[in-house]
Amino acid sequence: MTLSNLTDTPFKDFVSAEQVDEKSALALINRAEDFKAGQTVHFPEPIYAANLFFENSTRTHTSFEMAERKLGMTVIPFDPAHSSVSKGETLEDTIKTIGAIGVNIAVMRHSKDGYYKELMGAWPTTAIVNAGDGAGQHPSQMMLDLMTIHEEFGHFDGLNIGIVGDLSHSRVARSDMQMLHKLGATLHFAGPQQWYDPSFDRYGDFISVPDLVKQVDVLMLLRVQLERFNADNREAFSKESYHAKYGITDALAKTMKPNAIFMHPAPVNRDVELASDLVDGPRSRIFTQMQNGVFMRMAMLEAVINARHFGEE
Ligand code: CP
């Protein structure tokens, strides 16, 4: 699929795995690989972006900003702590406001599941790109994960992919399992039973961590999200007990298939989800994921720009 076909896909906003089919996923991966290989793009008219991060972020925020700048977009600073949301302004009025001021693309992260449903179309010339909603979706992480797997193996069909850890709190797990299942991968899940939701059964099976580790090509670890826990969960695990029971120790890593890789959306709790030396070891693609994130976010933003005809004379 060429870039021009991408303009036919419904990326007027980019908010969820549900929007992405196999064809558009592969087109976005190809385009991100073009950007990684050094291709550039020029838009004749200015395009303005604002990054509205109501939850903390290192990777996604800086990566979107890098992608915007590499595409030649103008980034309008937005600091949630000093915005009028703190005075009670609604998110919808915030989008209408930045839209009226001239922002074309609002990249947003917010703790409310599905926040974007009320904001798409709030201002007709402002697109919403979801940088993570509560425990809902994280489409740009999903797409950079697909790119990293594709770069390694060249296909998805028939790959065995394991996702381990805090599945029920994880927007990354939710987006990735939906998309990888669509692309023909065989999925396995593991971790604490209380962090598994039976609704995930449609995408894969729930097995023990040692059984999963020895059969997968891609081992995706999820961060233990202490900030989303209630007191009961916090008391259930210490870092040490989690690592011993559900983490990837050096001994467990030795049981992996010869070409299997580790992935993690990060930030990593070193020596909790994964032994610290494995984070930097030869099987790790964790920093490759971050590098790929810039190029994939360029491809996603370009798809939105093209779908909306921004930047045209
Ligand atoms: N992977 C991820 O979303 O990281 P940040 O929270 O740092 O953006």
mmCIF file of C-alpha atoms and ligand atoms in Angstrom:
data_model
loop_
_atom_site.group_PDB
_atom_site.id
_atom_site.type_symbol
_atom_site.label_atom_id
_atom_site.label_comp_id
_atom_site.label_asym_id
_atom_site.label_seq_id
_atom_site.Cartn_x
_atom_site.Cartn_y
_atom_site.Cartn_z
ATOM 1 C CA MET A 1 0.000 0.000 0.000
ATOM 2 C CA THR A 2 1.328 3.419 -0.911
ATOM 3 C CA LEU A 3 1.049 6.635 1.060
ATOM 4 C CA SER A 4 -1.689 7.985 -1.218
ATOM 5 C CA ASN A 5 -3.927 5.061 -0.174
ATOM 6 C CA LEU A 6 -3.459 6.104 3.434
ATOM 7 C CA THR A 7 -5.438 9.254 2.733
ATOM 8 C CA ASP A 8 -8.459 7.003 2.128
ATOM 9 C CA THR A 9 -8.295 5.524 5.626
ATOM 10 C CA PRO A 10 -10.407 7.106 8.359
ATOM 11 C CA PHE A 11 -7.650 8.882 10.281
ATOM 12 C CA LYS A 12 -9.339 12.269 10.670
ATOM 13 C CA ASP A 13 -8.645 11.566 14.349
ATOM 14 C CA PHE A 14 -6.327 8.784 15.610
ATOM 15 C CA VAL A 15 -7.676 7.456 18.861
ATOM 16 C CA SER A 16 -8.004 3.661 19.017
ATOM 17 C CA ALA A 17 -6.914 0.241 17.712
ATOM 18 C CA GLU A 18 -10.458 -0.190 16.400
ATOM 19 C CA GLN A 19 -9.700 2.252 13.587
ATOM 20 C CA VAL A 20 -6.703 0.303 12.280
ATOM 21 C CA ASP A 21 -7.112 -2.641 9.916
ATOM 22 C CA GLU A 22 -4.338 -4.875 8.576
ATOM 23 C CA LYS A 23 -3.857 -2.801 5.410
ATOM 24 C CA SER A 24 -3.553 0.529 7.186
ATOM 25 C CA ALA A 25 -1.288 -0.963 9.887
ATOM 26 C CA LEU A 26 1.143 -2.204 7.218
ATOM 27 C CA ALA A 27 0.965 1.122 5.342
ATOM 28 C CA LEU A 28 1.789 3.055 8.528
ATOM 29 C CA ILE A 29 4.680 0.671 9.291
ATOM 30 C CA ASN A 30 6.064 1.126 5.755
ATOM 31 C CA ARG A 31 5.772 4.892 6.030
ATOM 32 C CA ALA A 32 7.457 4.927 9.460
ATOM 33 C CA GLU A 33 10.268 2.814 7.989
ATOM 34 C CA ASP A 34 10.631 5.407 5.175
ATOM 35 C CA PHE A 35 11.001 8.145 7.801
ATOM 36 C CA LYS A 36 13.508 6.026 9.732
ATOM 37 C CA ALA A 37 15.494 5.630 6.506
ATOM 38 C CA GLY A 38 15.700 9.435 6.220
ATOM 39 C CA GLN A 39 12.746 10.414 4.018
ATOM 40 C CA THR A 40 11.341 13.852 4.711
ATOM 41 C CA VAL A 41 8.105 15.607 3.878
ATOM 42 C CA HIS A 42 7.225 19.242 3.231
ATOM 43 C CA PHE A 43 3.816 20.828 3.752
ATOM 44 C CA PRO A 44 3.347 24.087 1.814
ATOM 45 C CA GLU A 45 1.170 25.683 4.524
ATOM 46 C CA PRO A 46 1.887 25.808 8.301
ATOM 47 C CA ILE A 47 0.342 23.136 10.565
ATOM 48 C CA TYR A 48 -0.009 23.747 14.306
ATOM 49 C CA ALA A 49 0.041 21.091 17.046
ATOM 50 C CA ALA A 50 -0.523 21.286 20.799
ATOM 51 C CA ASN A 51 0.362 18.454 23.179
ATOM 52 C CA LEU A 52 -2.102 18.313 26.072
ATOM 53 C CA PHE A 53 -0.711 15.873 28.623
ATOM 54 C CA PHE A 54 -2.940 15.741 31.706
ATOM 55 C CA GLU A 55 -0.985 12.665 32.906
ATOM 56 C CA ASN A 56 2.776 12.410 33.234
ATOM 57 C CA SER A 57 4.832 11.198 30.295
ATOM 58 C CA THR A 58 8.449 11.128 29.214
ATOM 59 C CA ARG A 59 8.465 9.041 26.017
ATOM 60 C CA THR A 60 5.111 9.759 24.407
ATOM 61 C CA HIS A 61 5.250 13.520 24.994
ATOM 62 C CA THR A 62 8.819 14.077 23.812
ATOM 63 C CA SER A 63 8.400 11.590 20.975
ATOM 64 C CA PHE A 64 5.270 13.342 19.632
ATOM 65 C CA GLU A 65 7.020 16.695 19.897
ATOM 66 C CA MET A 66 10.062 15.344 18.053
ATOM 67 C CA ALA A 67 7.775 13.846 15.373
ATOM 68 C CA GLU A 68 5.896 17.147 14.997
ATOM 69 C CA ARG A 69 9.132 19.111 14.617
ATOM 70 C CA LYS A 70 10.578 16.593 12.131
ATOM 71 C CA LEU A 71 7.398 17.041 10.050
ATOM 72 C CA GLY A 72 7.941 20.814 10.116
ATOM 73 C CA MET A 73 4.886 21.480 12.291
ATOM 74 C CA THR A 74 4.749 24.386 14.730
ATOM 75 C CA VAL A 75 4.311 23.204 18.320
ATOM 76 C CA ILE A 76 2.182 25.483 20.523
ATOM 77 C CA PRO A 77 3.152 25.060 24.210
ATOM 78 C CA PHE A 78 0.370 23.854 26.542
ATOM 79 C CA ASP A 79 0.907 23.300 30.262
ATOM 80 C CA PRO A 80 -2.127 21.595 31.888
ATOM 81 C CA ALA A 81 -1.135 22.731 35.396
ATOM 82 C CA HIS A 82 -1.333 26.378 34.304
ATOM 83 C CA SER A 83 -4.268 26.007 31.916
ATOM 84 C CA SER A 84 -7.842 27.082 32.619
ATOM 85 C CA VAL A 85 -8.820 23.414 33.154
ATOM 86 C CA SER A 86 -7.584 24.084 36.701
ATOM 87 C CA LYS A 87 -10.315 26.791 36.930
ATOM 88 C CA GLY A 88 -13.000 24.316 35.884
ATOM 89 C CA GLU A 89 -12.949 24.700 32.094
ATOM 90 C CA THR A 90 -14.174 21.492 30.434
ATOM 91 C CA LEU A 91 -11.968 19.490 28.087
ATOM 92 C CA GLU A 92 -14.470 20.190 25.315
ATOM 93 C CA ASP A 93 -14.155 23.952 25.849
ATOM 94 C CA THR A 94 -10.361 23.567 25.956
ATOM 95 C CA ILE A 95 -10.418 21.890 22.521
ATOM 96 C CA LYS A 96 -12.831 24.530 21.168
ATOM 97 C CA THR A 97 -10.510 27.223 22.525
ATOM 98 C CA ILE A 98 -7.289 25.903 21.030
ATOM 99 C CA GLY A 99 -9.209 25.129 17.815
ATOM 100 C CA ALA A 100 -10.499 28.704 17.608
ATOM 101 C CA ILE A 101 -6.948 29.940 18.179
ATOM 102 C CA GLY A 102 -5.809 27.833 15.215
ATOM 103 C CA VAL A 103 -4.394 24.530 16.511
ATOM 104 C CA ASN A 104 -4.864 21.809 13.863
ATOM 105 C CA ILE A 105 -3.897 18.730 15.890
ATOM 106 C CA ALA A 106 -4.412 18.215 19.627
ATOM 107 C CA VAL A 107 -2.381 15.299 20.966
ATOM 108 C CA MET A 108 -3.906 14.421 24.325
ATOM 109 C CA ARG A 109 -3.318 12.119 27.284
ATOM 110 C CA HIS A 110 -5.913 11.997 30.064
ATOM 111 C CA SER A 111 -6.786 9.638 32.901
ATOM 112 C CA LYS A 112 -10.451 9.335 31.836
ATOM 113 C CA ASP A 113 -11.185 6.181 29.799
ATOM 114 C CA GLY A 114 -12.504 7.163 26.361
ATOM 115 C CA TYR A 115 -12.164 10.944 26.975
ATOM 116 C CA TYR A 116 -11.703 11.426 23.228
ATOM 117 C CA LYS A 117 -15.272 10.331 22.383
ATOM 118 C CA GLU A 118 -16.601 13.693 23.617
ATOM 119 C CA LEU A 119 -13.860 15.689 21.919
ATOM 120 C CA MET A 120 -13.799 14.399 18.343
ATOM 121 C CA GLY A 121 -15.594 17.008 16.265
ATOM 122 C CA ALA A 122 -15.689 19.529 19.140
ATOM 123 C CA TRP A 123 -13.931 21.944 16.793
ATOM 124 C CA PRO A 124 -14.310 21.053 13.106
ATOM 125 C CA THR A 125 -10.756 21.880 12.067
ATOM 126 C CA THR A 126 -8.996 20.322 15.077
ATOM 127 C CA ALA A 127 -8.035 16.625 15.032
ATOM 128 C CA ILE A 128 -7.655 14.561 18.211
ATOM 129 C CA VAL A 129 -4.728 12.162 18.517
ATOM 130 C CA ASN A 130 -4.964 9.958 21.595
ATOM 131 C CA ALA A 131 -1.690 9.680 23.522
ATOM 132 C CA GLY A 132 -3.304 7.414 26.145
ATOM 133 C CA ASP A 133 -6.682 7.380 27.911
ATOM 134 C CA GLY A 134 -6.951 5.864 31.398
ATOM 135 C CA ALA A 135 -6.934 2.079 31.075
ATOM 136 C CA GLY A 136 -8.410 2.372 27.565
ATOM 137 C CA GLN A 137 -6.168 2.750 24.526
ATOM 138 C CA HIS A 138 -2.610 3.791 23.622
ATOM 139 C CA PRO A 139 -2.628 3.691 19.820
ATOM 140 C CA SER A 140 0.783 5.278 19.201
ATOM 141 C CA GLN A 141 2.462 2.779 21.576
ATOM 142 C CA MET A 142 0.581 0.002 19.779
ATOM 143 C CA MET A 143 1.779 1.185 16.369
ATOM 144 C CA LEU A 144 5.424 1.560 17.461
ATOM 145 C CA ASP A 145 5.234 -1.914 18.997
ATOM 146 C CA LEU A 146 3.970 -3.283 15.659
ATOM 147 C CA MET A 147 6.806 -1.514 13.843
ATOM 148 C CA THR A 148 9.400 -2.988 16.221
ATOM 149 C CA ILE A 149 8.025 -6.535 15.831
ATOM 150 C CA HIS A 150 7.793 -6.147 12.031
ATOM 151 C CA GLU A 151 11.361 -4.840 11.880
ATOM 152 C CA GLU A 152 12.531 -7.944 13.745
ATOM 153 C CA PHE A 153 10.491 -10.718 12.125
ATOM 154 C CA GLY A 154 8.984 -9.216 8.931
ATOM 155 C CA HIS A 155 5.511 -10.615 9.681
ATOM 156 C CA PHE A 156 2.911 -11.134 12.419
ATOM 157 C CA ASP A 157 1.060 -14.206 11.218
ATOM 158 C CA GLY A 158 2.118 -17.270 13.203
ATOM 159 C CA LEU A 159 4.284 -15.355 15.689
ATOM 160 C CA ASN A 160 3.879 -16.339 19.343
ATOM 161 C CA ILE A 161 3.599 -13.213 21.461
ATOM 162 C CA GLY A 162 3.363 -13.172 25.261
ATOM 163 C CA ILE A 163 2.077 -10.250 27.319
ATOM 164 C CA VAL A 164 2.938 -10.484 31.019
ATOM 165 C CA GLY A 165 1.908 -8.439 34.023
ATOM 166 C CA ASP A 166 -0.638 -5.806 34.889
ATOM 167 C CA LEU A 167 -3.025 -6.620 32.032
ATOM 168 C CA SER A 168 -6.242 -5.171 33.420
ATOM 169 C CA HIS A 169 -4.792 -1.714 34.188
ATOM 170 C CA SER A 170 -2.847 -1.490 30.919
ATOM 171 C CA ARG A 171 -3.980 0.545 27.918
ATOM 172 C CA VAL A 172 -0.906 -0.757 26.071
ATOM 173 C CA ALA A 173 -1.981 -4.377 26.616
ATOM 174 C CA ARG A 174 -5.545 -3.635 25.529
ATOM 175 C CA SER A 175 -4.513 -1.883 22.287
ATOM 176 C CA ASP A 176 -1.758 -4.371 21.456
ATOM 177 C CA MET A 177 -3.845 -7.512 22.017
ATOM 178 C CA GLN A 178 -6.666 -6.198 19.805
ATOM 179 C CA MET A 179 -4.295 -5.337 16.969
ATOM 180 C CA LEU A 180 -1.940 -8.334 17.175
ATOM 181 C CA HIS A 181 -4.932 -10.691 17.186
ATOM 182 C CA LYS A 182 -6.244 -8.926 14.054
ATOM 183 C CA LEU A 183 -2.839 -9.405 12.406
ATOM 184 C CA GLY A 184 -2.801 -13.190 13.001
ATOM 185 C CA ALA A 185 -0.372 -13.488 15.939
ATOM 186 C CA THR A 186 -0.961 -16.170 18.586
ATOM 187 C CA LEU A 187 -1.233 -14.489 21.983
ATOM 188 C CA HIS A 188 -0.509 -15.798 25.473
ATOM 189 C CA PHE A 189 -1.031 -13.925 28.734
ATOM 190 C CA ALA A 190 0.503 -14.418 32.183
ATOM 191 C CA GLY A 191 0.870 -12.648 35.506
ATOM 192 C CA PRO A 192 -1.211 -12.275 38.657
ATOM 193 C CA GLN A 193 -4.648 -13.860 38.096
ATOM 194 C CA GLN A 194 -6.370 -10.834 39.681
ATOM 195 C CA TRP A 195 -4.911 -8.621 36.936
ATOM 196 C CA TYR A 196 -6.404 -10.771 34.183
ATOM 197 C CA ASP A 197 -9.827 -9.978 32.759
ATOM 198 C CA PRO A 198 -11.827 -12.891 31.272
ATOM 199 C CA SER A 199 -12.756 -10.606 28.353
ATOM 200 C CA PHE A 200 -9.139 -11.117 27.152
ATOM 201 C CA ASP A 201 -9.924 -14.824 26.480
ATOM 202 C CA ARG A 202 -11.071 -13.912 22.971
ATOM 203 C CA TYR A 203 -7.515 -12.846 22.087
ATOM 204 C CA GLY A 204 -5.374 -15.567 23.724
ATOM 205 C CA ASP A 205 -4.896 -17.983 26.604
ATOM 206 C CA PHE A 206 -3.800 -17.371 30.202
ATOM 207 C CA ILE A 207 -0.869 -19.607 31.228
ATOM 208 C CA SER A 208 1.969 -19.614 33.765
ATOM 209 C CA VAL A 209 4.919 -17.247 33.340
ATOM 210 C CA PRO A 210 7.499 -20.094 32.845
ATOM 211 C CA ASP A 211 5.291 -21.813 30.235
ATOM 212 C CA LEU A 212 4.850 -18.546 28.369
ATOM 213 C CA VAL A 213 8.521 -17.533 28.462
ATOM 214 C CA LYS A 214 9.781 -20.701 26.768
ATOM 215 C CA GLN A 215 7.401 -20.633 23.798
ATOM 216 C CA VAL A 216 7.181 -16.992 22.680
ATOM 217 C CA ASP A 217 9.040 -15.067 19.964
ATOM 218 C CA VAL A 218 8.166 -11.728 21.561
ATOM 219 C CA LEU A 219 7.958 -11.310 25.329
ATOM 220 C CA MET A 220 6.157 -8.051 26.187
ATOM 221 C CA LEU A 221 6.407 -7.013 29.824
ATOM 222 C CA LEU A 222 4.035 -4.491 31.337
ATOM 223 C CA ARG A 223 4.895 -1.966 34.004
ATOM 224 C CA VAL A 224 3.473 -2.599 37.442
ATOM 225 C CA GLN A 225 1.318 0.544 37.693
ATOM 226 C CA LEU A 226 1.505 1.399 41.372
ATOM 227 C CA GLU A 227 -0.190 4.772 40.776
ATOM 228 C CA ARG A 228 -3.389 3.064 39.578
ATOM 229 C CA PHE A 229 -3.597 0.578 42.445
ATOM 230 C CA ASN A 230 -5.920 0.547 45.367
ATOM 231 C CA ALA A 231 -4.472 -0.209 48.818
ATOM 232 C CA ASP A 232 -5.336 -3.954 48.587
ATOM 233 C CA ASN A 233 -3.251 -4.434 45.454
ATOM 234 C CA ARG A 234 -0.352 -2.450 46.872
ATOM 235 C CA GLU A 235 -0.221 -4.701 49.908
ATOM 236 C CA ALA A 236 -0.448 -7.885 47.824
ATOM 237 C CA PHE A 237 3.017 -7.466 46.268
ATOM 238 C CA SER A 238 6.382 -6.166 47.247
ATOM 239 C CA LYS A 239 8.800 -5.435 44.375
ATOM 240 C CA GLU A 240 10.845 -8.478 45.394
ATOM 241 C CA SER A 241 7.881 -10.849 45.623
ATOM 242 C CA TYR A 242 6.495 -9.669 42.273
ATOM 243 C CA HIS A 243 9.878 -10.212 40.589
ATOM 244 C CA ALA A 244 10.291 -13.682 42.083
ATOM 245 C CA LYS A 245 6.783 -14.814 41.129
ATOM 246 C CA TYR A 246 5.968 -13.008 37.869
ATOM 247 C CA GLY A 247 9.114 -11.153 36.787
ATOM 248 C CA ILE A 248 11.718 -12.277 34.244
ATOM 249 C CA THR A 249 14.778 -13.333 36.178
ATOM 250 C CA ASP A 250 18.129 -14.112 34.548
ATOM 251 C CA ALA A 251 17.434 -17.832 35.084
ATOM 252 C CA LEU A 252 14.022 -17.649 33.399
ATOM 253 C CA ALA A 253 15.436 -15.660 30.463
ATOM 254 C CA LYS A 254 17.787 -18.572 29.712
ATOM 255 C CA THR A 255 14.739 -20.721 28.830
ATOM 256 C CA MET A 256 13.707 -18.382 25.957
ATOM 257 C CA LYS A 257 13.877 -19.382 22.276
ATOM 258 C CA PRO A 258 17.222 -18.386 20.675
ATOM 259 C CA ASN A 259 15.805 -15.456 18.643
ATOM 260 C CA ALA A 260 13.154 -14.289 21.091
ATOM 261 C CA ILE A 261 13.122 -10.618 22.116
ATOM 262 C CA PHE A 262 11.948 -8.549 25.102
ATOM 263 C CA MET A 263 9.718 -5.515 24.720
ATOM 264 C CA HIS A 264 8.358 -3.141 27.363
ATOM 265 C CA PRO A 265 6.472 0.152 26.842
ATOM 266 C CA ALA A 266 8.528 1.703 29.689
ATOM 267 C CA PRO A 267 9.122 3.254 32.094
ATOM 268 C CA VAL A 268 10.599 -0.030 33.353
ATOM 269 C CA ASN A 269 10.673 -0.865 37.050
ATOM 270 C CA ARG A 270 14.123 -2.452 36.893
ATOM 271 C CA ASP A 271 14.372 -5.735 38.828
ATOM 272 C CA VAL A 272 10.570 -5.877 39.095
ATOM 273 C CA GLU A 273 9.146 -6.783 35.656
ATOM 274 C CA LEU A 274 12.573 -7.661 34.284
ATOM 275 C CA ALA A 275 16.054 -8.163 35.775
ATOM 276 C CA SER A 276 17.968 -4.899 35.262
ATOM 277 C CA ASP A 277 20.759 -6.431 33.150
ATOM 278 C CA LEU A 278 18.161 -7.847 30.722
ATOM 279 C CA VAL A 279 16.813 -4.321 30.057
ATOM 280 C CA ASP A 280 20.169 -3.440 28.453
ATOM 281 C CA GLY A 281 20.971 -6.933 27.133
ATOM 282 C CA PRO A 282 21.067 -8.295 23.555
ATOM 283 C CA ARG A 283 17.471 -9.542 23.538
ATOM 284 C CA SER A 284 16.051 -6.182 24.626
ATOM 285 C CA ARG A 285 14.327 -3.968 22.040
ATOM 286 C CA ILE A 286 13.112 -1.496 24.676
ATOM 287 C CA PHE A 287 15.210 1.440 23.439
ATOM 288 C CA THR A 288 14.525 0.489 19.800
ATOM 289 C CA GLN A 289 10.819 0.846 20.634
ATOM 290 C CA MET A 290 11.487 4.418 21.827
ATOM 291 C CA GLN A 291 13.505 5.225 18.702
ATOM 292 C CA ASN A 292 10.813 3.748 16.435
ATOM 293 C CA GLY A 293 8.173 5.756 18.296
ATOM 294 C CA VAL A 294 9.332 9.007 16.705
ATOM 295 C CA PHE A 295 9.078 7.641 13.153
ATOM 296 C CA MET A 296 5.763 5.895 13.772
ATOM 297 C CA ARG A 297 4.280 9.062 15.304
ATOM 298 C CA MET A 298 5.452 10.964 12.183
ATOM 299 C CA ALA A 299 3.555 8.429 10.059
ATOM 300 C CA MET A 300 0.432 8.691 12.243
ATOM 301 C CA LEU A 301 0.451 12.495 12.249
ATOM 302 C CA GLU A 302 1.002 12.540 8.494
ATOM 303 C CA ALA A 303 -1.995 10.225 8.031
ATOM 304 C CA VAL A 304 -4.163 12.659 10.032
ATOM 305 C CA ILE A 305 -2.745 15.664 8.147
ATOM 306 C CA ASN A 306 -3.522 14.004 4.801
ATOM 307 C CA ALA A 307 -7.000 12.862 5.854
ATOM 308 C CA ARG A 308 -7.822 16.447 6.920
ATOM 309 C CA HIS A 309 -6.008 18.142 3.997
ATOM 310 C CA PHE A 310 -4.007 20.258 6.453
ATOM 311 C CA GLY A 311 -0.922 21.941 5.090
ATOM 312 C CA GLU A 312 -2.273 22.157 1.532
ATOM 313 C CA GLU A 313 -2.152 25.414 -0.441
HETATM 314 N N1 CP B 1 5.272 4.165 27.114
HETATM 315 C C1 CP B 1 4.768 5.337 27.579
HETATM 316 O O1 CP B 1 3.604 5.695 27.341
HETATM 317 O O2 CP B 1 5.684 6.071 28.281
HETATM 318 P P1 CP B 1 5.411 7.530 28.874
HETATM 319 O O3 CP B 1 4.368 7.369 29.969
HETATM 320 O O4 CP B 1 6.731 8.001 29.405
HETATM 321 O O5 CP B 1 4.871 8.379 27.783
#
